[in-house]
Coordinates of C-alpha atoms in Angstrom, one line a residue:
M914 CA 70.9 103.4 207.1
T915 CA 67.8 103.5 204.9
H916 CA 66.3 100.2 204.0
R917 CA 64.5 99.7 200.7
T918 CA 61.4 97.6 200.8
L919 CA 61.3 95.0 198.1
P920 CA 58.0 94.5 196.4
S921 CA 56.1 91.4 197.3
L922 CA 55.7 88.5 194.8
A923 CA 51.9 89.2 194.8
A924 CA 52.5 92.9 193.9
L925 CA 54.8 91.9 191.0
V926 CA 52.2 89.4 189.7
V927 CA 49.5 92.0 189.9
G928 CA 51.7 94.6 188.1
L929 CA 52.5 92.2 185.3
I930 CA 48.8 91.3 184.9
G931 CA 48.0 95.0 184.6
I932 CA 50.6 95.5 181.9
A933 CA 49.4 92.5 180.0
A934 CA 45.8 93.7 180.2
N935 CA 46.7 97.1 178.7
A936 CA 49.1 95.7 176.0
A937 CA 48.0 95.2 172.4
P938 CA 47.0 91.6 171.7
I939 CA 49.6 89.5 169.9
E940 CA 48.4 89.0 166.3
N941 CA 48.4 85.6 164.7
P942 CA 50.2 86.0 161.3
L943 CA 48.0 83.4 159.6
E944 CA 44.8 84.9 160.9
R945 CA 45.9 88.3 159.7
A946 CA 46.8 86.9 156.3
Q947 CA 43.5 85.1 156.0
A948 CA 41.6 88.3 157.0
T949 CA 43.6 90.3 154.4
A950 CA 42.9 87.8 151.6
E951 CA 39.2 87.9 152.4
L952 CA 39.2 91.7 152.3
V953 CA 40.8 91.6 148.9
R954 CA 38.3 89.2 147.5
Q955 CA 35.4 91.2 149.0
F956 CA 36.4 94.3 147.0
S957 CA 37.8 92.7 143.9
P958 CA 35.8 93.1 140.6
A959 CA 33.8 90.1 139.5
T960 CA 36.1 89.8 136.5
D961 CA 39.1 89.0 138.8
I962 CA 38.5 85.2 139.0
P963 CA 41.1 83.4 141.1
A964 CA 42.7 80.3 139.5
S965 CA 42.6 77.0 141.4
V966 CA 44.5 76.9 144.6
A967 CA 47.3 74.7 143.3
N968 CA 47.8 76.9 140.2
A969 CA 47.5 80.1 142.3
T970 CA 50.3 79.0 144.7
A971 CA 52.6 78.0 141.9
S972 CA 52.1 81.0 139.6
A973 CA 51.6 83.9 142.1
G974 CA 54.7 83.1 144.2
L975 CA 57.9 85.2 144.3
D976 CA 61.3 84.0 143.4
A977 CA 64.2 84.1 145.9
F978 CA 64.8 87.8 145.1
G979 CA 61.2 88.9 145.8
T980 CA 60.3 89.3 142.1
L981 CA 57.1 88.3 140.4
Q982 CA 58.1 86.5 137.1
M983 CA 55.7 86.7 134.2
P984 CA 55.2 83.9 131.7
P985 CA 57.6 84.1 128.7
A986 CA 56.3 85.5 125.4
S987 CA 56.3 83.3 122.3
D988 CA 59.7 84.6 121.3
G989 CA 61.1 83.9 124.8
S990 CA 61.0 87.5 126.1
R991 CA 60.6 87.8 129.8
W992 CA 59.7 90.5 132.2
W993 CA 59.0 90.8 135.9
L994 CA 58.0 93.1 138.7
E995 CA 60.1 93.7 141.8
L996 CA 57.8 93.9 144.8
P997 CA 58.5 95.9 148.0
V998 CA 58.4 92.9 150.3
V999 CA 60.5 92.0 153.3
H1000 CA 60.7 88.3 152.6
A1001 CA 60.1 86.3 149.4
T1002 CA 58.0 83.8 151.2
G1003 CA 54.5 84.9 152.3
Q1004 CA 51.6 83.4 154.2
I1005 CA 49.4 81.2 151.9
T1006 CA 45.7 81.5 152.6
H1007 CA 42.8 79.1 151.8
D1008 CA 42.2 80.4 148.3
G1009 CA 45.9 80.4 147.3
T1010 CA 46.4 84.1 147.9
Q1011 CA 49.9 84.9 149.3
V1012 CA 50.2 87.7 151.8
F1013 CA 53.6 89.4 152.4
S1014 CA 55.0 91.9 154.9
T1015 CA 56.4 95.0 153.3
L1016 CA 59.1 97.5 154.4
D1017 CA 56.2 99.6 155.8
P1018 CA 54.7 97.8 158.8
D1019 CA 51.3 99.4 158.1
V1020 CA 51.1 97.9 154.6
D1021 CA 50.6 94.3 153.5
L1022 CA 51.0 93.1 150.0
T1023 CA 49.1 90.2 148.4
T1024 CA 49.4 88.2 145.2
T1025 CA 46.6 86.1 143.7
A1026 CA 46.8 84.0 140.5
L1027 CA 43.9 84.8 138.2
T1028 CA 42.6 82.8 135.2
D1029 CA 44.2 85.4 132.9
G1030 CA 46.9 87.1 135.0
I1031 CA 48.0 88.0 138.5
Q1032 CA 46.4 90.4 141.0
V1033 CA 48.8 92.3 143.3
T1034 CA 47.2 94.4 146.0
T1035 CA 48.5 96.6 148.8
V1036 CA 46.4 96.8 152.0
M1037 CA 46.9 100.0 154.0
R1038 CA 45.9 99.5 157.6
N1039 CA 45.8 103.0 159.0
P1040 CA 46.6 106.7 158.1
A1041 CA 50.3 106.1 158.9
A1042 CA 50.6 103.8 155.9
A1043 CA 52.5 105.1 152.9
T1044 CA 50.5 106.6 150.1
E1045 CA 52.7 105.2 147.3
A1046 CA 53.6 101.6 146.3
T1047 CA 56.5 101.2 143.9
Y1048 CA 56.8 98.2 141.5
R1049 CA 60.0 98.1 139.6
L1050 CA 60.0 96.6 136.1
G1051 CA 62.6 94.1 135.2
G1052 CA 63.7 92.8 131.8
N1053 CA 64.3 94.5 128.5
V1054 CA 60.9 96.3 128.5
V1055 CA 59.4 99.7 128.0
A1056 CA 56.1 101.0 129.6
S1057 CA 53.5 103.5 128.7
L1058 CA 50.4 104.8 130.4
D1059 CA 47.3 104.2 128.3
D1060 CA 44.3 106.5 127.8
G1061 CA 42.3 104.7 130.5
G1062 CA 45.0 105.0 133.3
G1063 CA 46.5 101.5 132.9
V1064 CA 50.0 100.6 131.9
I1065 CA 51.1 98.8 128.7
I1066 CA 54.3 96.7 129.0
G1067 CA 56.2 95.8 125.8
H1068 CA 59.6 95.5 124.2
R1069 CA 60.8 97.6 121.3
V1070 CA 61.9 95.4 118.4
T1071 CA 64.1 96.1 115.4
G1072 CA 61.9 95.0 112.6
G1073 CA 64.1 96.0 109.7
R1074 CA 63.8 98.5 106.8
A1075 CA 60.7 98.9 104.6
A1076 CA 59.2 101.9 102.8
G1077 CA 62.4 103.8 103.3
H1078 CA 62.3 103.6 107.1
D1079 CA 63.9 101.5 109.9
W1080 CA 60.9 100.3 111.8
Q1081 CA 61.1 99.9 115.6
P1082 CA 57.6 99.1 116.8
V1083 CA 56.7 98.1 120.3
V1084 CA 55.3 94.6 120.7
T1085 CA 53.3 94.1 123.9
L1086 CA 54.1 91.6 126.6
G1087 CA 51.3 92.4 129.0
Q1088 CA 49.3 95.2 130.6
I1089 CA 48.4 96.4 134.1
N1090 CA 44.7 97.4 134.2
A1091 CA 43.7 100.8 135.5
P1092 CA 44.0 100.8 139.3
W1093 CA 41.2 100.9 141.8
A1094 CA 41.2 101.4 145.6
R1095 CA 38.4 101.0 148.2
D1096 CA 38.2 101.5 151.9
A1097 CA 36.6 99.1 154.5
A1098 CA 33.2 100.6 153.8
G1099 CA 33.4 100.0 150.1
N1100 CA 34.0 103.7 149.2
A1101 CA 36.2 104.4 146.2
I1102 CA 39.5 106.0 147.0
A1103 CA 41.3 108.1 144.4
T1104 CA 44.3 106.3 143.0
R1105 CA 46.5 106.4 139.9
Y1106 CA 49.7 105.2 138.3
V1107 CA 52.7 107.3 137.4
L1108 CA 55.8 106.1 135.6
D1109 CA 59.1 106.9 137.3
G1110 CA 62.0 105.7 135.1
G1111 CA 61.9 101.9 135.3
A1112 CA 59.2 101.8 138.0
I1113 CA 55.4 101.9 138.2
V1114 CA 54.3 103.9 141.2
Q1115 CA 50.7 103.6 142.5
Q1116 CA 49.6 106.7 144.4
T1117 CA 46.6 106.3 146.6
D1118 CA 44.9 109.2 148.4
H1119 CA 43.8 107.2 151.4
R1120 CA 44.4 109.9 154.0
A1121 CA 41.4 112.0 152.9
P1122 CA 38.8 112.7 155.6
G1123 CA 36.2 110.0 156.2
T1124 CA 38.4 107.0 155.0
N1125 CA 37.6 103.8 156.8
Y1126 CA 40.5 101.4 157.2
P1127 CA 41.9 99.2 156.0
V1128 CA 42.2 100.4 152.3
V1129 CA 42.8 97.9 149.5
A1130 CA 44.5 99.2 146.3
D1131 CA 44.8 96.9 143.3
P1132 CA 47.1 96.5 140.3
R1133 CA 46.0 93.6 138.0
V1134 CA 48.5 92.2 135.6
I1135 CA 47.1 90.7 132.4
F1136 CA 49.1 88.4 130.2
E1137 CA 49.0 89.0 126.4
P1138 CA 48.1 85.8 124.5
L1139 CA 48.3 87.8 121.3
P1140 CA 50.5 90.9 121.2
Y1141 CA 49.6 94.3 120.0
V1142 CA 52.0 96.1 117.6
Y1143 CA 52.3 99.7 118.6
L1144 CA 53.6 102.2 115.9
G1145 CA 55.1 105.6 116.6
K1146 CA 54.1 108.8 114.8
L1147 CA 56.3 108.5 111.7
E1148 CA 55.5 104.8 111.4
T1149 CA 51.7 105.5 111.7
S1150 CA 52.1 108.1 108.9
L1151 CA 54.0 105.7 106.7
A1152 CA 51.4 102.9 107.3
S1153 CA 48.6 105.3 106.1
S1154 CA 49.4 104.5 102.5
V1155 CA 48.9 101.1 101.0
E1156 CA 52.6 100.9 100.1
G1157 CA 53.6 101.8 103.6
A1158 CA 51.1 99.3 105.1
A1159 CA 52.6 96.6 102.9
G1160 CA 56.0 97.5 104.2
L1161 CA 54.6 97.1 107.8
C1162 CA 53.4 93.6 106.8
D1163 CA 56.9 92.7 105.8
I1164 CA 58.3 94.0 109.1
I1165 CA 55.7 91.9 111.0
A1166 CA 56.9 88.8 109.2
A1167 CA 60.3 89.4 110.7
I1168 CA 59.1 89.7 114.3
P1169 CA 59.1 86.3 116.0
A1170 CA 56.5 87.3 118.7
V1171 CA 54.0 88.2 115.9
G1172 CA 55.0 85.9 113.1
S1173 CA 54.2 84.8 109.6
I1174 CA 50.5 84.1 110.2
S1175 CA 49.9 87.7 111.3
A1176 CA 52.0 88.9 108.4
G1177 CA 49.8 87.0 106.0
L1178 CA 46.6 88.4 107.6
C1179 CA 48.2 91.9 107.4
R1180 CA 48.9 91.4 103.6
S1181 CA 45.4 90.2 102.9
R1182 CA 43.8 93.2 104.7
V1183 CA 46.4 95.7 103.7
T1184 CA 43.8 98.3 102.6
K1185 CA 42.2 98.2 106.1
V1186 CA 45.6 98.4 107.8
A1187 CA 46.3 101.6 105.8
S1188 CA 42.9 103.1 106.4
E1189 CA 43.1 102.5 110.2
A1190 CA 46.5 104.2 110.3
Q1191 CA 45.2 107.1 108.3
K1192 CA 42.2 107.5 110.6
Q1193 CA 44.4 107.6 113.8
A1194 CA 46.9 109.9 112.2
S1195 CA 44.1 112.3 111.3
A1196 CA 43.0 112.3 114.9
G1197 CA 46.5 113.2 116.1
K1198 CA 47.1 109.7 117.4
C1199 CA 49.3 106.7 116.7
V1200 CA 48.0 103.3 115.7
A1201 CA 48.3 99.9 117.3
Y1202 CA 47.3 96.6 115.6
L1203 CA 46.2 93.2 117.0
F1204 CA 46.3 90.5 114.4
A1205 CA 43.8 87.8 115.6
P1206 CA 42.8 85.7 112.6
P1207 CA 40.5 86.3 110.9
L1208 CA 40.3 89.8 112.5
V1209 CA 42.6 92.8 112.3
I1210 CA 41.8 95.0 115.3
S1211 CA 43.2 98.5 115.7
K1212 CA 43.1 101.3 118.2
G1213 CA 44.7 104.7 118.7
H1214 CA 47.2 105.6 121.4
T1215 CA 48.9 108.8 122.6
G1216 CA 51.2 107.6 125.3
D1217 CA 55.0 107.1 125.4
F1218 CA 54.9 104.7 122.5
C1219 CA 53.5 107.4 120.2
D1220 CA 57.0 109.0 119.8

């Protein structure tokens, strides 16, 4: 009969020590979260000013379903972003930034309340990390890419009939600034937004040669204290005449999110309203207005709202 020799207790201990020495160190979740938050702050633009810690924790947190709720508009309209997180509760760091685990173990997500909005970042830790982050839009909203690469969020309203047309302008609720991404050495990484149905997808080319990890990619959500009114092609053409612009002013009076004060300003500057619409139409664009007493501000647009 062959007898098997059992390993000695000393040999077992030595073996276990060897395994432990070669194993990856156990990471402290709070330390990882703090390091992630510091990395985000390091590469964030100077204009991204965090709110106080108390306000940051309250306004940048997720609800029980993992969604980031935006403040309601003046007419009560609400919208939100569904974030790709594992749990709705994240690690809270010293400056109020919250760090979340995502479905991709190589990607962390952070939220930070700013003085004028909320910063959401993805942190890609190595080349195995996904190159896309998807943020699903919630609420009765529409979205359009702007000429600078950002995303405009709004809702289409039924304003009524004027100048022989049923007006359906888009009134903005917020915007997501053009994205940026940087690697651990501070190098810019190519990134962009694409719209996919009801989702905003940020694509980041972090697997390019020479990338130093981790990589931080940032969407910044800005709240709209005063909404823009975006017109489509036909509405821009109609507003190019003084009569059509006067009809637009009547429509604005019937939109709660814009209101009677803006309508009064529109009527008092109806010639400017018409000339701005004419200028944008001549350039092949649509017009958008911001009524900020005593100013009427306009800009051209060519995205999905210019239909």
